[in-house]
C-alpha cells in the first residue's frame, strides 16, 4: 500500500492547561493582561464564557486575548448557572475560585462532565470550610457553592492531579492562613509557575506547594507555549509513517508534561530538540521527528504517568506498531477522563485488528499485528480518542470514520487542516 509520508513543519496550538490558567489568573489580577498564542478551543472558550458571566471584560480576536481584570474580589455574581462544557479544568479550578467568593454560584457542564468525579475537589474544599455540594448528591456536577470564610489547610491529595492541586491552591488565595497541597507525585505545575508570575506568594518543593492568602495579583503579558499534548499526534504520525520528517515548532516541554518524549525515545523514536528557550516561564523548543522502527516499552510508575496521562491514547496507537509487548500500568486515572480511555482505546484499536487487553490500571498491547481500517471509531465525543484513532488510520494509509469529528475542537480546532498540510 502507498502510505503518504508527513513532511514539512507545523506550529501546534497553544497549551490548553496554560490557556485556561491565563484567563483565570488575569481575571483576578488588577489591570489588563495580554495573552498571545491563546488556544481558542472549545474548552478554553468555556472558561472565557464563565468569567464574562461574572462581569469580566474579555476581548478575544483569533488567538489574541485582552482580559480586563478586576482584582481578587472583582468578580460579580453570575445570573445563571456557569457552563464548563466538556472542560474538567474549568469546573475544578473555577470551583476553587468560586468557593472564596461573597456570592452563591452553580457550575455544571456537558453529559461527560456530569459523570466525572468531583468529590476529589468537594472533599478538600469542605475541609477548608467551603460550602460546596453536588446538587444530585452523586459526587458529580452540577455543583452549588455558597459564600463562606475559608480556612487554610494542609491537604494530602490521594491523586497526582493538577486540577485538584490547583483548585485547592486557588481557594487558598481566599483563606485566612496559608494552604499547602502535598501530592503523591508531581502533577503539572503550570498554576505554581504562572500564579507566582502574577505576584502570588507560592512556594513549591518536590510534591508540596504552599500559597499565602490574599495575594495582590498584577496584570501580565503571557505568550502561551504550544501544547505538547497536541504535538503528540504529529510526533506519533511522523514516527510511524515511513519517510516522514516533521518539524513541530514551539512545543512546551515542561518536565511535568514531557513523558511522551521520554517514552517515544525509549521506543527508539528519532526526536531531536532545536532552539530550546524559555517562553513565559515555561521551557519550549522545536522538535524534529523522523520515521523510526519502534520497539515496545514498559510504561508505568507514579512519577512518569502524570507526565503523559493525556498522551496515553496516542501512545497506545504507537505501541500497536511497535515490535513486542507494551505494558501500560498505574494509569487508572484514564478511566475518569472525558471518557473511559482504557476501554475506548481497547475497543477502537481492537476493531482495527490490534491485540490489546484492558487491565485495571492500563493496557497490554501486542505490537506488530496487521491492522485494517476501522468500520467506525466510537469517540464517546472524546477529542483525544478522535485524534489518536485518526493517526492509527493514517499509519495504515486509510481514513478511519469517526462518529464525531467535531470533538477535536475541544483542544485542537485546526487538527485536520494541520494534518492535510503535512500530507501535501
Ligand atoms: C489538567 C490536568 C490533568 C489533565 C487535563 C488538564 C490541567 O487532569 O489530564 O487534561 O489543566 O490541570 P487531572 O488533574 O485530572 O490529572
Short mmCIF file of C-alpha atoms in Angstrom, two decimals, residues 22-415:
data_model
loop_
_atom_site.label_atom_id
_atom_site.label_comp_id
_atom_site.label_asym_id
_atom_site.label_seq_id
_atom_site.Cartn_x
_atom_site.Cartn_y
_atom_site.Cartn_z
CA UNK A 22 -4.04 32.61 31.76
CA UNK A 23 -7.72 33.66 31.63
CA UNK A 24 -8.48 32.77 35.24
CA UNK A 25 -5.48 34.49 36.79
CA UNK A 26 -5.78 37.55 34.53
CA UNK A 27 -9.42 37.92 35.61
CA UNK A 28 -8.33 38.02 39.27
CA UNK A 29 -5.43 40.41 38.63
CA UNK A 30 -5.62 44.19 38.61
CA UNK A 31 -5.30 45.71 35.14
CA UNK A 32 -5.30 44.46 31.60
CA UNK A 33 -3.42 41.28 30.75
CA UNK A 34 -2.48 40.44 27.19
CA UNK A 35 -2.37 36.82 26.15
CA UNK A 36 -0.90 35.73 22.83
CA UNK A 37 -0.98 32.31 21.15
CA UNK A 38 -4.04 31.52 23.27
CA UNK A 39 -5.81 28.25 22.47
CA UNK A 40 -9.23 29.21 21.09
CA UNK A 41 -10.51 25.66 21.56
CA UNK A 42 -13.93 24.87 22.97
CA UNK A 43 -12.66 24.13 26.50
CA UNK A 44 -10.85 27.44 26.89
CA UNK A 45 -13.80 29.30 25.35
CA UNK A 46 -15.91 27.79 28.14
CA UNK A 47 -13.54 29.33 30.68
CA UNK A 48 -13.82 32.72 28.95
CA UNK A 49 -17.62 32.43 28.93
CA UNK A 50 -17.72 31.69 32.68
CA UNK A 51 -15.63 34.77 33.52
CA UNK A 52 -17.65 37.00 31.20
CA UNK A 53 -20.72 35.87 33.09
CA UNK A 54 -19.02 37.11 36.25
CA UNK A 55 -18.52 40.58 34.79
CA UNK A 56 -15.00 40.27 33.39
CA UNK A 57 -14.45 42.13 30.14
CA UNK A 58 -12.53 39.83 27.78
CA UNK A 59 -11.67 40.66 24.15
CA UNK A 60 -10.77 37.66 22.05
CA UNK A 61 -9.59 38.04 18.48
CA UNK A 62 -8.11 34.98 16.82
CA UNK A 63 -5.65 33.76 19.44
CA UNK A 64 -5.03 37.15 20.99
CA UNK A 65 -6.82 37.99 24.25
CA UNK A 66 -7.13 41.06 26.41
CA UNK A 67 -8.50 40.38 29.88
CA UNK A 68 -9.52 43.38 31.94
CA UNK A 69 -9.01 42.03 35.45
CA UNK A 70 -10.90 43.39 38.45
CA UNK A 71 -8.69 42.08 41.24
CA UNK A 72 -9.14 39.23 43.68
CA UNK A 73 -12.60 40.40 44.81
CA UNK A 74 -13.74 41.84 41.49
CA UNK A 75 -15.99 39.04 40.23
CA UNK A 76 -19.74 39.60 40.16
CA UNK A 77 -22.45 37.06 40.90
CA UNK A 78 -23.38 35.25 37.67
CA UNK A 79 -27.08 35.49 36.83
CA UNK A 80 -27.25 31.90 35.64
CA UNK A 81 -25.55 28.56 36.14
CA UNK A 82 -21.96 28.56 34.84
CA UNK A 83 -21.38 26.14 31.98
CA UNK A 84 -17.97 24.49 31.69
CA UNK A 85 -18.93 22.49 28.59
CA UNK A 86 -16.62 19.47 28.30
CA UNK A 87 -13.85 21.02 30.40
CA UNK A 88 -12.77 19.38 33.67
CA UNK A 89 -10.12 22.05 34.18
CA UNK A 90 -12.80 24.76 34.07
CA UNK A 91 -15.07 23.07 36.62
CA UNK A 92 -12.37 22.05 39.04
CA UNK A 93 -10.19 25.18 39.02
CA UNK A 94 -13.12 27.54 38.91
CA UNK A 95 -14.78 25.79 41.87
CA UNK A 96 -11.73 26.68 43.96
CA UNK A 97 -12.15 30.34 42.99
CA UNK A 98 -15.94 30.31 43.48
CA UNK A 99 -15.53 28.83 46.97
CA UNK A 100 -13.85 32.08 48.03
CA UNK A 101 -16.47 34.50 46.65
CA UNK A 102 -19.02 36.51 48.58
CA UNK A 103 -21.80 35.31 46.26
CA UNK A 104 -23.53 32.00 45.58
CA UNK A 105 -22.95 30.19 42.30
CA UNK A 106 -23.62 26.98 40.43
CA UNK A 107 -21.44 25.27 37.86
CA UNK A 108 -22.05 22.36 35.53
CA UNK A 109 -21.07 21.07 32.09
CA UNK A 110 -21.99 18.60 29.38
CA UNK A 111 -23.02 14.95 29.81
CA UNK A 112 -19.38 13.83 30.20
CA UNK A 113 -18.64 16.45 32.87
CA UNK A 114 -21.75 15.43 34.79
CA UNK A 115 -20.28 11.93 35.16
CA UNK A 116 -16.76 12.92 36.23
CA UNK A 117 -15.72 12.68 39.89
CA UNK A 118 -15.99 15.94 41.79
CA UNK A 119 -15.63 14.53 45.31
CA UNK A 120 -11.92 14.93 44.75
CA UNK A 121 -12.45 18.70 44.99
CA UNK A 122 -15.55 18.74 47.22
CA UNK A 123 -13.62 16.95 49.95
CA UNK A 124 -10.62 19.30 50.29
CA UNK A 125 -12.76 22.41 49.74
CA UNK A 126 -15.10 21.24 52.51
CA UNK A 127 -12.08 20.80 54.78
CA UNK A 128 -11.36 24.47 54.06
CA UNK A 129 -14.93 25.19 55.27
CA UNK A 130 -16.22 25.88 51.78
CA UNK A 131 -19.97 25.42 51.33
CA UNK A 132 -19.98 23.23 48.21
CA UNK A 133 -22.28 20.41 47.29
CA UNK A 134 -23.12 18.11 44.44
CA UNK A 135 -26.72 19.01 43.54
CA UNK A 136 -27.70 15.42 42.81
CA UNK A 137 -25.67 14.12 45.78
CA UNK A 138 -23.80 11.81 43.39
CA UNK A 139 -20.37 13.41 43.70
CA UNK A 140 -20.67 14.98 40.25
CA UNK A 141 -21.66 18.33 38.72
CA UNK A 142 -23.87 20.36 38.88
CA UNK A 143 -22.16 21.85 41.93
CA UNK A 144 -23.63 24.58 44.15
CA UNK A 145 -21.33 26.86 46.09
CA UNK A 146 -22.35 29.37 48.79
CA UNK A 147 -20.25 32.07 50.44
CA UNK A 148 -18.20 31.11 53.49
CA UNK A 149 -14.98 32.12 55.23
CA UNK A 150 -12.29 29.69 54.09
CA UNK A 151 -9.50 28.48 56.32
CA UNK A 152 -6.04 27.37 55.21
CA UNK A 153 -5.33 23.64 55.33
CA UNK A 154 -2.59 21.15 54.58
CA UNK A 155 -4.10 18.69 52.14
CA UNK A 156 -2.61 15.30 51.32
CA UNK A 157 -4.12 14.64 47.92
CA UNK A 158 -4.70 10.95 47.16
CA UNK A 159 -4.20 11.61 43.41
CA UNK A 160 -1.48 13.38 41.46
CA UNK A 161 -3.94 15.76 39.82
CA UNK A 162 -3.13 19.31 38.80
CA UNK A 163 -6.83 20.09 38.72
CA UNK A 164 -7.23 19.10 42.37
CA UNK A 165 -3.99 20.81 43.41
CA UNK A 166 -4.87 24.00 41.54
CA UNK A 167 -8.43 24.06 42.89
CA UNK A 168 -7.17 23.93 46.49
CA UNK A 169 -4.39 26.48 45.90
CA UNK A 170 -6.82 28.90 44.24
CA UNK A 171 -9.24 28.58 47.13
CA UNK A 172 -6.20 29.15 49.35
CA UNK A 173 -5.95 32.70 47.97
CA UNK A 174 -9.20 33.44 49.84
CA UNK A 175 -8.34 31.58 53.07
CA UNK A 176 -7.37 33.02 56.45
CA UNK A 177 -3.96 31.30 56.56
CA UNK A 178 -1.54 29.54 54.16
CA UNK A 179 -2.72 26.48 52.26
CA UNK A 180 -0.50 23.53 51.37
CA UNK A 181 -1.13 20.69 48.94
CA UNK A 182 1.01 17.56 49.12
CA UNK A 183 0.67 15.22 46.15
CA UNK A 184 1.71 11.56 45.81
CA UNK A 185 3.72 12.59 42.69
CA UNK A 186 4.24 15.91 40.97
CA UNK A 187 1.40 16.81 38.61
CA UNK A 188 1.73 19.57 36.01
CA UNK A 189 2.91 22.74 37.73
CA UNK A 190 1.56 25.48 35.45
CA UNK A 191 -0.50 27.00 38.26
CA UNK A 192 2.51 27.37 40.54
CA UNK A 193 4.66 28.86 37.75
CA UNK A 194 2.10 31.27 36.36
CA UNK A 195 0.49 32.37 39.60
CA UNK A 196 3.85 33.35 41.07
CA UNK A 197 4.46 35.37 37.87
CA UNK A 198 1.22 37.23 38.63
CA UNK A 199 2.62 38.09 42.07
CA UNK A 200 1.22 35.38 44.34
CA UNK A 201 3.45 34.10 47.12
CA UNK A 202 3.63 30.48 46.23
CA UNK A 203 6.41 28.07 47.05
CA UNK A 204 6.84 24.56 45.76
CA UNK A 205 9.32 21.85 46.55
CA UNK A 206 9.15 18.23 45.39
CA UNK A 207 5.48 17.23 45.72
CA UNK A 208 4.44 20.10 48.01
CA UNK A 209 3.06 23.52 47.08
CA UNK A 210 2.06 26.29 49.51
CA UNK A 211 0.24 29.54 48.82
CA UNK A 212 -0.16 32.56 51.07
CA UNK A 213 -3.63 34.11 51.25
CA UNK A 214 -4.82 37.40 49.79
CA UNK A 215 -2.16 37.96 47.10
CA UNK A 216 -2.30 41.15 45.09
CA UNK A 217 -2.15 39.91 41.52
CA UNK A 218 -0.94 42.32 38.84
CA UNK A 219 -1.70 42.14 35.12
CA UNK A 220 0.82 40.38 32.88
CA UNK A 221 1.76 39.61 29.29
CA UNK A 222 1.64 35.90 28.60
CA UNK A 223 2.71 34.06 25.50
CA UNK A 224 1.22 30.58 25.62
CA UNK A 225 3.64 27.83 24.54
CA UNK A 226 2.43 25.20 22.07
CA UNK A 227 0.65 22.21 23.57
CA UNK A 228 2.80 19.07 23.82
CA UNK A 229 -0.44 17.10 24.16
CA UNK A 230 -1.45 18.32 20.68
CA UNK A 231 2.08 17.87 19.29
CA UNK A 232 1.87 14.22 20.43
CA UNK A 233 -0.36 13.24 17.46
CA UNK A 234 2.18 14.53 14.96
CA UNK A 235 5.12 13.10 16.87
CA UNK A 236 3.42 9.69 16.63
CA UNK A 237 2.41 10.11 12.99
CA UNK A 238 5.94 11.12 11.94
CA UNK A 239 7.47 8.20 13.86
CA UNK A 240 5.02 5.66 12.42
CA UNK A 241 4.81 6.61 8.74
CA UNK A 242 7.80 5.71 6.54
CA UNK A 243 9.75 8.64 5.02
CA UNK A 244 8.16 11.17 7.34
CA UNK A 245 10.09 14.12 8.69
CA UNK A 246 8.24 16.86 10.57
CA UNK A 247 9.44 19.94 12.40
CA UNK A 248 6.96 20.70 15.18
CA UNK A 249 7.60 24.25 16.31
CA UNK A 250 7.10 25.96 19.65
CA UNK A 251 6.33 22.89 21.79
CA UNK A 252 6.07 23.38 25.55
CA UNK A 253 8.49 20.99 27.22
CA UNK A 254 7.70 21.46 30.90
CA UNK A 255 9.23 18.41 32.68
CA UNK A 256 5.83 17.70 34.29
CA UNK A 257 4.45 17.19 30.75
CA UNK A 258 7.22 15.66 28.66
CA UNK A 259 6.71 11.93 29.36
CA UNK A 260 5.63 11.31 25.76
CA UNK A 261 9.07 12.34 24.53
CA UNK A 262 10.87 10.09 27.02
CA UNK A 263 8.67 7.14 26.13
CA UNK A 264 8.93 7.73 22.36
CA UNK A 265 12.72 7.89 22.64
CA UNK A 266 12.80 4.72 24.74
CA UNK A 267 10.77 3.10 21.93
CA UNK A 268 13.61 4.04 19.53
CA UNK A 269 11.90 7.18 18.23
CA UNK A 270 14.14 9.70 16.45
CA UNK A 271 13.25 13.04 18.07
CA UNK A 272 15.67 15.95 18.11
CA UNK A 273 15.44 19.20 20.06
CA UNK A 274 16.13 22.51 18.38
CA UNK A 275 16.06 26.10 19.54
CA UNK A 276 15.48 25.42 23.26
CA UNK A 277 14.23 28.54 25.02
CA UNK A 278 12.03 29.84 27.85
CA UNK A 279 8.63 31.37 26.99
CA UNK A 280 6.56 32.95 29.78
CA UNK A 281 8.50 30.93 32.36
CA UNK A 282 7.97 27.62 30.56
CA UNK A 283 10.62 25.63 28.65
CA UNK A 284 9.88 25.48 24.91
CA UNK A 285 11.63 24.02 21.86
CA UNK A 286 11.14 22.84 18.29
CA UNK A 287 11.02 19.10 17.74
CA UNK A 288 12.37 17.42 14.62
CA UNK A 289 10.76 13.99 14.33
CA UNK A 290 11.65 11.31 11.77
CA UNK A 291 10.21 7.93 10.93
CA UNK A 292 11.61 5.21 13.21
CA UNK A 293 11.16 1.49 13.73
CA UNK A 294 9.56 1.42 17.15
CA UNK A 295 10.00 -1.21 19.81
CA UNK A 296 7.75 -1.94 22.76
CA UNK A 297 8.14 -0.28 26.16
CA UNK A 298 7.12 -0.75 29.77
CA UNK A 299 5.23 2.39 30.73
CA UNK A 300 4.35 2.87 34.37
CA UNK A 301 5.37 4.38 37.67
CA UNK A 302 3.68 7.09 39.68
CA UNK A 303 6.35 9.61 38.64
CA UNK A 304 6.09 9.00 34.89
CA UNK A 305 2.35 8.52 34.35
CA UNK A 306 1.19 12.04 35.36
CA UNK A 307 3.67 13.49 32.84
CA UNK A 308 1.96 11.72 29.91
CA UNK A 309 -1.54 10.94 31.14
CA UNK A 310 -3.30 12.74 28.26
CA UNK A 311 -0.96 11.14 25.71
CA UNK A 312 -1.73 7.50 26.57
CA UNK A 313 -4.35 7.13 23.78
CA UNK A 314 -1.75 8.04 21.14
CA UNK A 315 0.96 6.03 22.92
CA UNK A 316 -1.37 3.02 22.67
CA UNK A 317 -1.52 3.61 18.92
CA UNK A 318 2.28 3.77 18.71
CA UNK A 319 2.53 0.52 20.69
CA UNK A 320 0.32 -1.29 18.13
CA UNK A 321 3.02 -0.65 15.53
CA UNK A 322 6.00 -1.41 17.79
CA UNK A 323 7.80 -4.74 17.93
CA UNK A 324 7.00 -6.59 21.15
CA UNK A 325 4.58 -6.26 24.02
CA UNK A 326 3.95 -2.85 25.58
CA UNK A 327 2.55 -2.76 29.09
CA UNK A 328 0.93 0.45 30.37
CA UNK A 329 0.19 0.47 34.10
CA UNK A 330 -0.51 2.84 37.03
CA UNK A 331 -2.86 4.77 34.75
CA UNK A 332 -6.23 4.13 36.40
CA UNK A 333 -6.93 7.88 36.10
CA UNK A 334 -7.62 7.20 32.41
CA UNK A 335 -10.97 5.78 33.41
CA UNK A 336 -12.23 9.17 34.66
CA UNK A 337 -11.15 11.43 31.81
CA UNK A 338 -13.56 12.87 29.20
CA UNK A 339 -14.38 9.18 28.61
CA UNK A 340 -13.01 5.90 29.96
CA UNK A 341 -9.92 5.99 27.76
CA UNK A 342 -8.76 2.47 28.63
CA UNK A 343 -12.00 0.97 27.35
CA UNK A 344 -12.30 3.39 24.43
CA UNK A 345 -8.80 2.77 23.06
CA UNK A 346 -9.03 -1.01 23.52
CA UNK A 347 -12.41 -1.12 21.81
CA UNK A 348 -11.38 1.05 18.88
CA UNK A 349 -7.93 -0.42 18.25
CA UNK A 350 -9.17 -4.00 18.61
CA UNK A 351 -11.79 -3.14 15.98
CA UNK A 352 -8.86 -2.47 13.62
CA UNK A 353 -7.35 -5.89 14.34
CA UNK A 354 -4.96 -4.86 17.10
CA UNK A 355 -4.43 -7.08 20.10
CA UNK A 356 -4.96 -5.06 23.25
CA UNK A 357 -6.18 -6.24 26.62
CA UNK A 358 -7.55 -3.72 29.07
CA UNK A 359 -6.34 -4.01 32.66
CA UNK A 360 -7.47 -2.31 35.84
CA UNK A 361 -4.85 0.41 35.53
CA UNK A 362 -3.84 0.40 31.88
CA UNK A 363 -3.50 -2.00 28.96
CA UNK A 364 -1.30 -4.68 27.45
CA UNK A 365 -0.60 -4.24 23.76
CA UNK A 366 0.87 -6.92 21.49
CA UNK A 367 2.58 -4.84 18.82
CA UNK A 368 3.08 -5.68 15.17
CA UNK A 369 -0.33 -7.22 14.40
CA UNK A 370 -1.60 -6.34 10.91
CA UNK A 371 -4.25 -3.64 11.18
CA UNK A 372 -7.14 -2.84 8.86
CA UNK A 373 -9.42 0.19 8.58
CA UNK A 374 -11.99 0.61 11.34
CA UNK A 375 -15.66 0.24 10.42
CA UNK A 376 -16.42 3.08 12.84
CA UNK A 377 -14.50 4.86 15.60
CA UNK A 378 -16.61 5.29 18.71
CA UNK A 379 -15.19 8.51 20.13
CA UNK A 380 -17.58 8.99 23.06
CA UNK A 381 -17.13 12.64 21.98
CA UNK A 382 -13.60 12.49 23.38
CA UNK A 383 -11.15 14.67 21.44
CA UNK A 384 -8.12 12.58 22.30
CA UNK A 385 -9.70 9.32 21.11
CA UNK A 386 -10.75 11.02 17.87
CA UNK A 387 -7.25 12.31 17.11
CA UNK A 388 -5.43 9.14 18.20
CA UNK A 389 -7.70 6.95 16.04
CA UNK A 390 -7.23 9.30 13.08
CA UNK A 391 -3.46 8.77 13.32
CA UNK A 392 -3.97 5.00 13.67
CA UNK A 393 -5.82 5.04 10.36
CA UNK A 394 -3.27 7.28 8.67
CA UNK A 395 -0.45 4.93 9.68
CA UNK A 396 -2.01 2.17 7.55
CA UNK A 397 -2.93 4.56 4.74
CA UNK A 398 -6.63 4.76 5.48
CA UNK A 399 -9.13 7.24 6.86
CA UNK A 400 -10.88 5.90 9.92
CA UNK A 401 -14.51 7.07 10.05
CA UNK A 402 -15.17 8.94 13.32
CA UNK A 403 -18.66 9.02 14.82
CA UNK A 404 -17.92 12.62 15.81
CA UNK A 405 -15.00 14.52 14.31
CA UNK A 406 -16.08 17.90 15.74
CA UNK A 407 -14.94 16.91 19.23
CA UNK A 408 -11.36 17.81 18.21
CA UNK A 409 -12.46 21.46 18.67
CA UNK A 410 -12.08 20.92 22.41
CA UNK A 411 -8.27 21.12 22.22
CA UNK A 412 -7.19 21.35 18.59
CA UNK A 413 -9.60 23.18 16.25
CA UNK A 414 -7.20 23.00 13.24
CA UNK A 415 -6.17 19.39 13.71
#
